[in-house]
Amino acid sequence: MGDSLAVELAQQSHHEVLRTVAGCVLRTETVAFRRPFPRGPFFEFLCIDDHIGIQCLSRSAARSGQRLRDTTVFEQASAAYKAVKLVQHPVKCQRNQLQGTLLGASFDGDKGIVSAPSDRILVLMLCTGEIARRGSCTPQLLQTLLGCWIHVLLFRRPAFCVLNNAFADAALQPSTRVIKLSRLTRNELLCIACLGPVLQTDLRASWCPKIFVMDASPTGAALCSCDAPPPVVQELWRFTEQRGYHTRLEGPATAALREKGFESSVEYLASCGTAVNSAKGPLPGELLIKRSGSEVIRDFHITAPAFSFCGLRTPRLRSKRVPAGFRNGDPEIQEHNKIARRIAMLLSVVATNGLFYSISQPGSSVMFGLACFRRLLDLGGQLIRMHACCFGSACRRSSVWLHNKPWMVQSNRCLCFKERKLVVVQGTFSASSAAAFDSLCRPSALAVYGKAPRAGECMSRYVSEHPLPFLRLCAAGSLEASRGVGDVFPLSFTSGLSDRLREDVRKVSRDPTCNFEPRPGHDDPEWINDLAESLQFTEDLRYRFQRPGHINVLEARMFKTFQKLCARRHPSSRTLSLLDSRVTIGAVAKGRSSSRALSRVLQGTLGYTLGGGLYNGSLHVYSAANRADGPSRNRPLDLRSGFTAATADRMKKCFEAFKTWVASELPVSFDRLCLDPASLALALRGYGLYLFSAGYPRYLLVYAITATQDAFPAYRAHMTPAWQIDRKWQHVEPGECRPVISVPILQA
């Protein structure tokens, strides 16, 4: 181990075997640190040499032995291990098990419970009770005991609040001298020993059909909620804070600034392969175009014959400079050009509909030099060259791919070592050359091409098939894209762009206004605030504090009230809450805080959390978007986005005027228009042109756009066409806004 990176190298090697050879460990299925938990129903774990899969299925499917994703993954993994000569341990090679110990966790799929191994918890409870009864031990022994309990508490983090003074006694020096445990430490050890049987996670807890938002002020607290479908809560819960981080009470200045809406940053301490089948017969072009428009097919791949486009053909009929052919009147050239243009037209329809496509040609083909294929580059297409030797082949056969698939970007250059011996493709295989070819393939020709070469077989025809690891990689990326998760083309990848688009990308890259810095880790994504501003919350409760206290402690008391309410109304459920206090979120997720005052409040919450079977997930929202802020200060619930009463009233009137204009001028209802942000932006653009031509003041357009963004926060990024009218209006009439003359001025 040491600093030789043995663990890292072993795990990464295992990962690459599963990813490239087996087509497993997809991003949408793999459980990884600092990443949202996968949606399921299949979850894949990888830890050094352990490869684990968990499949959620019904009892009837389990009894019938239904073939699901887990079976496919582990069949491909077994084949990959054999291909690279890795030996599976027969004891660890288990399938279709309902119970087992996985990565130190006792998993019971029948009861739906995961925890530390129960036999070890029992032994730990007996040892802890005996030490607490004796009342003395060494700090080193206490550290070991607490370390064992930490593993158990990770399955029910809220119980961390029980241990507070025990950590202080474990840090005493010297660590080998026997000390007398304080009464608080002995009580904590006895409490944690009694809680041992309930420190487990219920995997079948339901999803609470509500989204809660809470806040506390120096004088009171309030809780608001809104209805939400359980699938929505389940998806948002994946992004909540579950691990927690180090927290302490905010300083007086920080608390005062946050009360005024000035947020401060927080430092977080330490804190598949799918089968690739070809159609049995050619589909008519009209049917393909119809299917691409209806999104019946989401991923197109065309392996077009090279025809006369091949540069190795003799006599040559085309070249890179003249890809359309030397003799325009040649019937063969005209027929091949017609087929190529039809393919390009089909791919243009596919790209316009936002679907994925790819088309491959031999490395010497000049088909992609035609003007119809160059236009595909303007639609975001990319040209890459795939080298078979990069995927285990014994020859450097290359093929050219035109595609719009981000997961194929990396297959762009040969990474072979210069000293690697490769086979020249010519003639047919003999018995000796077939054996030599098989020995040079990595790991074997059977693993790379799906079949071994035979004596007398044409070598060029044998290697014309694409390597299986490359196809599995493409299939795995397509599977991820079908689930809504996938990579995007990096802006720096412009090798396949047309000259015009490459120049536009270069201009954008040099524009300082377009160079956005990545979001800091402590900052929140904008969609959380948009979510909080767009939901229609209703007030559940509000109350006044009997005595003042630190704002973080008061917010923790509000969370305790929230747990009381959920234990009574939504027991055995996973709840989603929005808070504007990072301290409270971190302490609640971690289970404890370095502040004794916060830990004391969390200890009072533990009974409702464990007894009610509650699993909370919190998202941080800024104070300006926290709808519970008003009720916590004894004000009415205000669902407007931080506007004054006068501004909100003007926005409402201008929004109603825009609705009236839509009803009178457009042949579509306003509700239907709001379903598409692009259509709504164009309608606002037309409304602005109408106001300008009719002589109305500019503020009517500004308030209408602002009110639209307030009503539909997710549409803000699509309002550029409407704001362009406002900017052009200001250029035409600089310094003028056509204000409405007030009555006193008119009378004067």
PDB file of N, CA and C in Angstrom, residues 199-232:
ATOM      1  N   LEU A 199     -30.602   0.787  15.114  1.00  0.00           N
ATOM      2  CA  LEU A 199     -29.707   1.539  14.231  1.00  0.00           C
ATOM      3  C   LEU A 199     -29.628   0.833  12.881  1.00  0.00           C
ATOM      4  N   GLN A 200     -30.662   0.991  12.092  1.00  0.00           N
ATOM      5  CA  GLN A 200     -30.757   0.357  10.788  1.00  0.00           C
ATOM      6  C   GLN A 200     -31.599   1.238   9.871  1.00  0.00           C
ATOM      7  N   THR A 201     -31.483   1.006   8.582  1.00  0.00           N
ATOM      8  CA  THR A 201     -32.191   1.804   7.579  1.00  0.00           C
ATOM      9  C   THR A 201     -33.279   0.965   6.935  1.00  0.00           C
ATOM     10  N   ASP A 202     -34.473   1.535   6.880  1.00  0.00           N
ATOM     11  CA  ASP A 202     -35.611   0.875   6.251  1.00  0.00           C
ATOM     12  C   ASP A 202     -35.625   1.244   4.767  1.00  0.00           C
ATOM     13  N   LEU A 203     -35.341   0.280   3.916  1.00  0.00           N
ATOM     14  CA  LEU A 203     -35.292   0.538   2.477  1.00  0.00           C
ATOM     15  C   LEU A 203     -36.671   0.691   1.867  1.00  0.00           C
ATOM     16  N   ARG A 204     -37.712   0.321   2.594  1.00  0.00           N
ATOM     17  CA  ARG A 204     -39.068   0.393   2.049  1.00  0.00           C
ATOM     18  C   ARG A 204     -39.851   1.587   2.599  1.00  0.00           C
ATOM     19  N   ALA A 205     -39.169   2.541   3.188  1.00  0.00           N
ATOM     20  CA  ALA A 205     -39.858   3.746   3.648  1.00  0.00           C
ATOM     21  C   ALA A 205     -40.485   4.461   2.457  1.00  0.00           C
ATOM     22  N   SER A 206     -41.721   4.915   2.629  1.00  0.00           N
ATOM     23  CA  SER A 206     -42.447   5.559   1.534  1.00  0.00           C
ATOM     24  C   SER A 206     -41.959   6.991   1.331  1.00  0.00           C
ATOM     25  N   TRP A 207     -42.416   7.608   0.258  1.00  0.00           N
ATOM     26  CA  TRP A 207     -42.050   8.987  -0.057  1.00  0.00           C
ATOM     27  C   TRP A 207     -43.186   9.903   0.359  1.00  0.00           C
ATOM     28  N   CYS A 208     -42.887  10.855   1.215  1.00  0.00           N
ATOM     29  CA  CYS A 208     -43.904  11.800   1.684  1.00  0.00           C
ATOM     30  C   CYS A 208     -44.355  12.670   0.509  1.00  0.00           C
ATOM     31  N   PRO A 209     -45.647  12.752   0.226  1.00  0.00           N
ATOM     32  CA  PRO A 209     -46.122  13.497  -0.955  1.00  0.00           C
ATOM     33  C   PRO A 209     -46.188  15.003  -0.725  1.00  0.00           C
ATOM     34  N   LYS A 210     -45.223  15.550  -0.030  1.00  0.00           N
ATOM     35  CA  LYS A 210     -45.194  16.989   0.234  1.00  0.00           C
ATOM     36  C   LYS A 210     -43.757  17.482   0.208  1.00  0.00           C
ATOM     37  N   ILE A 211     -43.601  18.769  -0.109  1.00  0.00           N
ATOM     38  CA  ILE A 211     -42.324  19.466  -0.005  1.00  0.00           C
ATOM     39  C   ILE A 211     -42.488  20.540   1.061  1.00  0.00           C
ATOM     40  N   PHE A 212     -41.615  20.522   2.055  1.00  0.00           N
ATOM     41  CA  PHE A 212     -41.720  21.433   3.195  1.00  0.00           C
ATOM     42  C   PHE A 212     -40.656  22.523   3.090  1.00  0.00           C
ATOM     43  N   VAL A 213     -40.987  23.694   3.594  1.00  0.00           N
ATOM     44  CA  VAL A 213     -40.034  24.787   3.734  1.00  0.00           C
ATOM     45  C   VAL A 213     -40.248  25.379   5.115  1.00  0.00           C
ATOM     46  N   MET A 214     -39.165  25.640   5.833  1.00  0.00           N
ATOM     47  CA  MET A 214     -39.268  26.123   7.211  1.00  0.00           C
ATOM     48  C   MET A 214     -38.251  27.214   7.438  1.00  0.00           C
ATOM     49  N   ASP A 215     -38.527  28.039   8.432  1.00  0.00           N
ATOM     50  CA  ASP A 215     -37.607  29.123   8.767  1.00  0.00           C
ATOM     51  C   ASP A 215     -37.880  29.548  10.196  1.00  0.00           C
ATOM     52  N   ALA A 216     -36.866  30.147  10.791  1.00  0.00           N
ATOM     53  CA  ALA A 216     -36.973  30.682  12.148  1.00  0.00           C
ATOM     54  C   ALA A 216     -36.370  32.072  12.162  1.00  0.00           C
ATOM     55  N   SER A 217     -36.982  32.948  12.924  1.00  0.00           N
ATOM     56  CA  SER A 217     -36.486  34.305  13.142  1.00  0.00           C
ATOM     57  C   SER A 217     -36.192  34.459  14.629  1.00  0.00           C
ATOM     58  N   PRO A 218     -35.614  35.572  15.053  1.00  0.00           N
ATOM     59  CA  PRO A 218     -35.358  35.731  16.497  1.00  0.00           C
ATOM     60  C   PRO A 218     -36.605  35.689  17.366  1.00  0.00           C
ATOM     61  N   THR A 219     -37.788  35.856  16.753  1.00  0.00           N
ATOM     62  CA  THR A 219     -39.014  35.911  17.557  1.00  0.00           C
ATOM     63  C   THR A 219     -39.940  34.724  17.347  1.00  0.00           C
ATOM     64  N   GLY A 220     -39.848  34.031  16.216  1.00  0.00           N
ATOM     65  CA  GLY A 220     -40.789  32.952  15.961  1.00  0.00           C
ATOM     66  C   GLY A 220     -40.308  32.037  14.857  1.00  0.00           C
ATOM     67  N   ALA A 221     -41.149  31.040  14.526  1.00  0.00           N
ATOM     68  CA  ALA A 221     -40.830  30.053  13.496  1.00  0.00           C
ATOM     69  C   ALA A 221     -42.098  29.707  12.744  1.00  0.00           C
ATOM     70  N   ALA A 222     -41.921  29.176  11.532  1.00  0.00           N
ATOM     71  CA  ALA A 222     -43.064  28.826  10.694  1.00  0.00           C
ATOM     72  C   ALA A 222     -42.687  27.655   9.803  1.00  0.00           C
ATOM     73  N   LEU A 223     -43.714  26.916   9.400  1.00  0.00           N
ATOM     74  CA  LEU A 223     -43.553  25.764   8.513  1.00  0.00           C
ATOM     75  C   LEU A 223     -44.618  25.843   7.434  1.00  0.00           C
ATOM     76  N   CYS A 224     -44.191  25.730   6.175  1.00  0.00           N
ATOM     77  CA  CYS A 224     -45.096  25.739   5.030  1.00  0.00           C
ATOM     78  C   CYS A 224     -44.858  24.474   4.213  1.00  0.00           C
ATOM     79  N   SER A 225     -45.836  24.107   3.419  1.00  0.00           N
ATOM     80  CA  SER A 225     -45.715  22.896   2.608  1.00  0.00           C
ATOM     81  C   SER A 225     -46.551  23.041   1.355  1.00  0.00           C
ATOM     82  N   CYS A 226     -46.269  22.185   0.397  1.00  0.00           N
ATOM     83  CA  CYS A 226     -47.068  22.105  -0.825  1.00  0.00           C
ATOM     84  C   CYS A 226     -47.097  20.649  -1.267  1.00  0.00           C
ATOM     85  N   ASP A 227     -48.146  20.275  -1.962  1.00  0.00           N
ATOM     86  CA  ASP A 227     -48.285  18.907  -2.444  1.00  0.00           C
ATOM     87  C   ASP A 227     -47.345  18.670  -3.625  1.00  0.00           C
ATOM     88  N   ALA A 228     -46.812  17.463  -3.690  1.00  0.00           N
ATOM     89  CA  ALA A 228     -45.922  17.070  -4.785  1.00  0.00           C
ATOM     90  C   ALA A 228     -46.063  15.573  -5.002  1.00  0.00           C
ATOM     91  N   PRO A 229     -46.063  15.119  -6.246  1.00  0.00           N
ATOM     92  CA  PRO A 229     -46.145  13.672  -6.496  1.00  0.00           C
ATOM     93  C   PRO A 229     -44.937  12.957  -5.898  1.00  0.00           C
ATOM     94  N   PRO A 230     -45.131  11.768  -5.348  1.00  0.00           N
ATOM     95  CA  PRO A 230     -43.991  11.021  -4.781  1.00  0.00           C
ATOM     96  C   PRO A 230     -42.828  10.823  -5.745  1.00  0.00           C
ATOM     97  N   PRO A 231     -43.042  10.571  -7.061  1.00  0.00           N
ATOM     98  CA  PRO A 231     -41.863  10.467  -7.948  1.00  0.00           C
ATOM     99  C   PRO A 231     -41.039  11.745  -8.013  1.00  0.00           C
ATOM    100  N   VAL A 232     -41.694  12.909  -7.909  1.00  0.00           N
ATOM    101  CA  VAL A 232     -40.950  14.174  -7.907  1.00  0.00           C
ATOM    102  C   VAL A 232     -40.118  14.287  -6.634  1.00  0.00           C
TER     103      VAL A 232
END
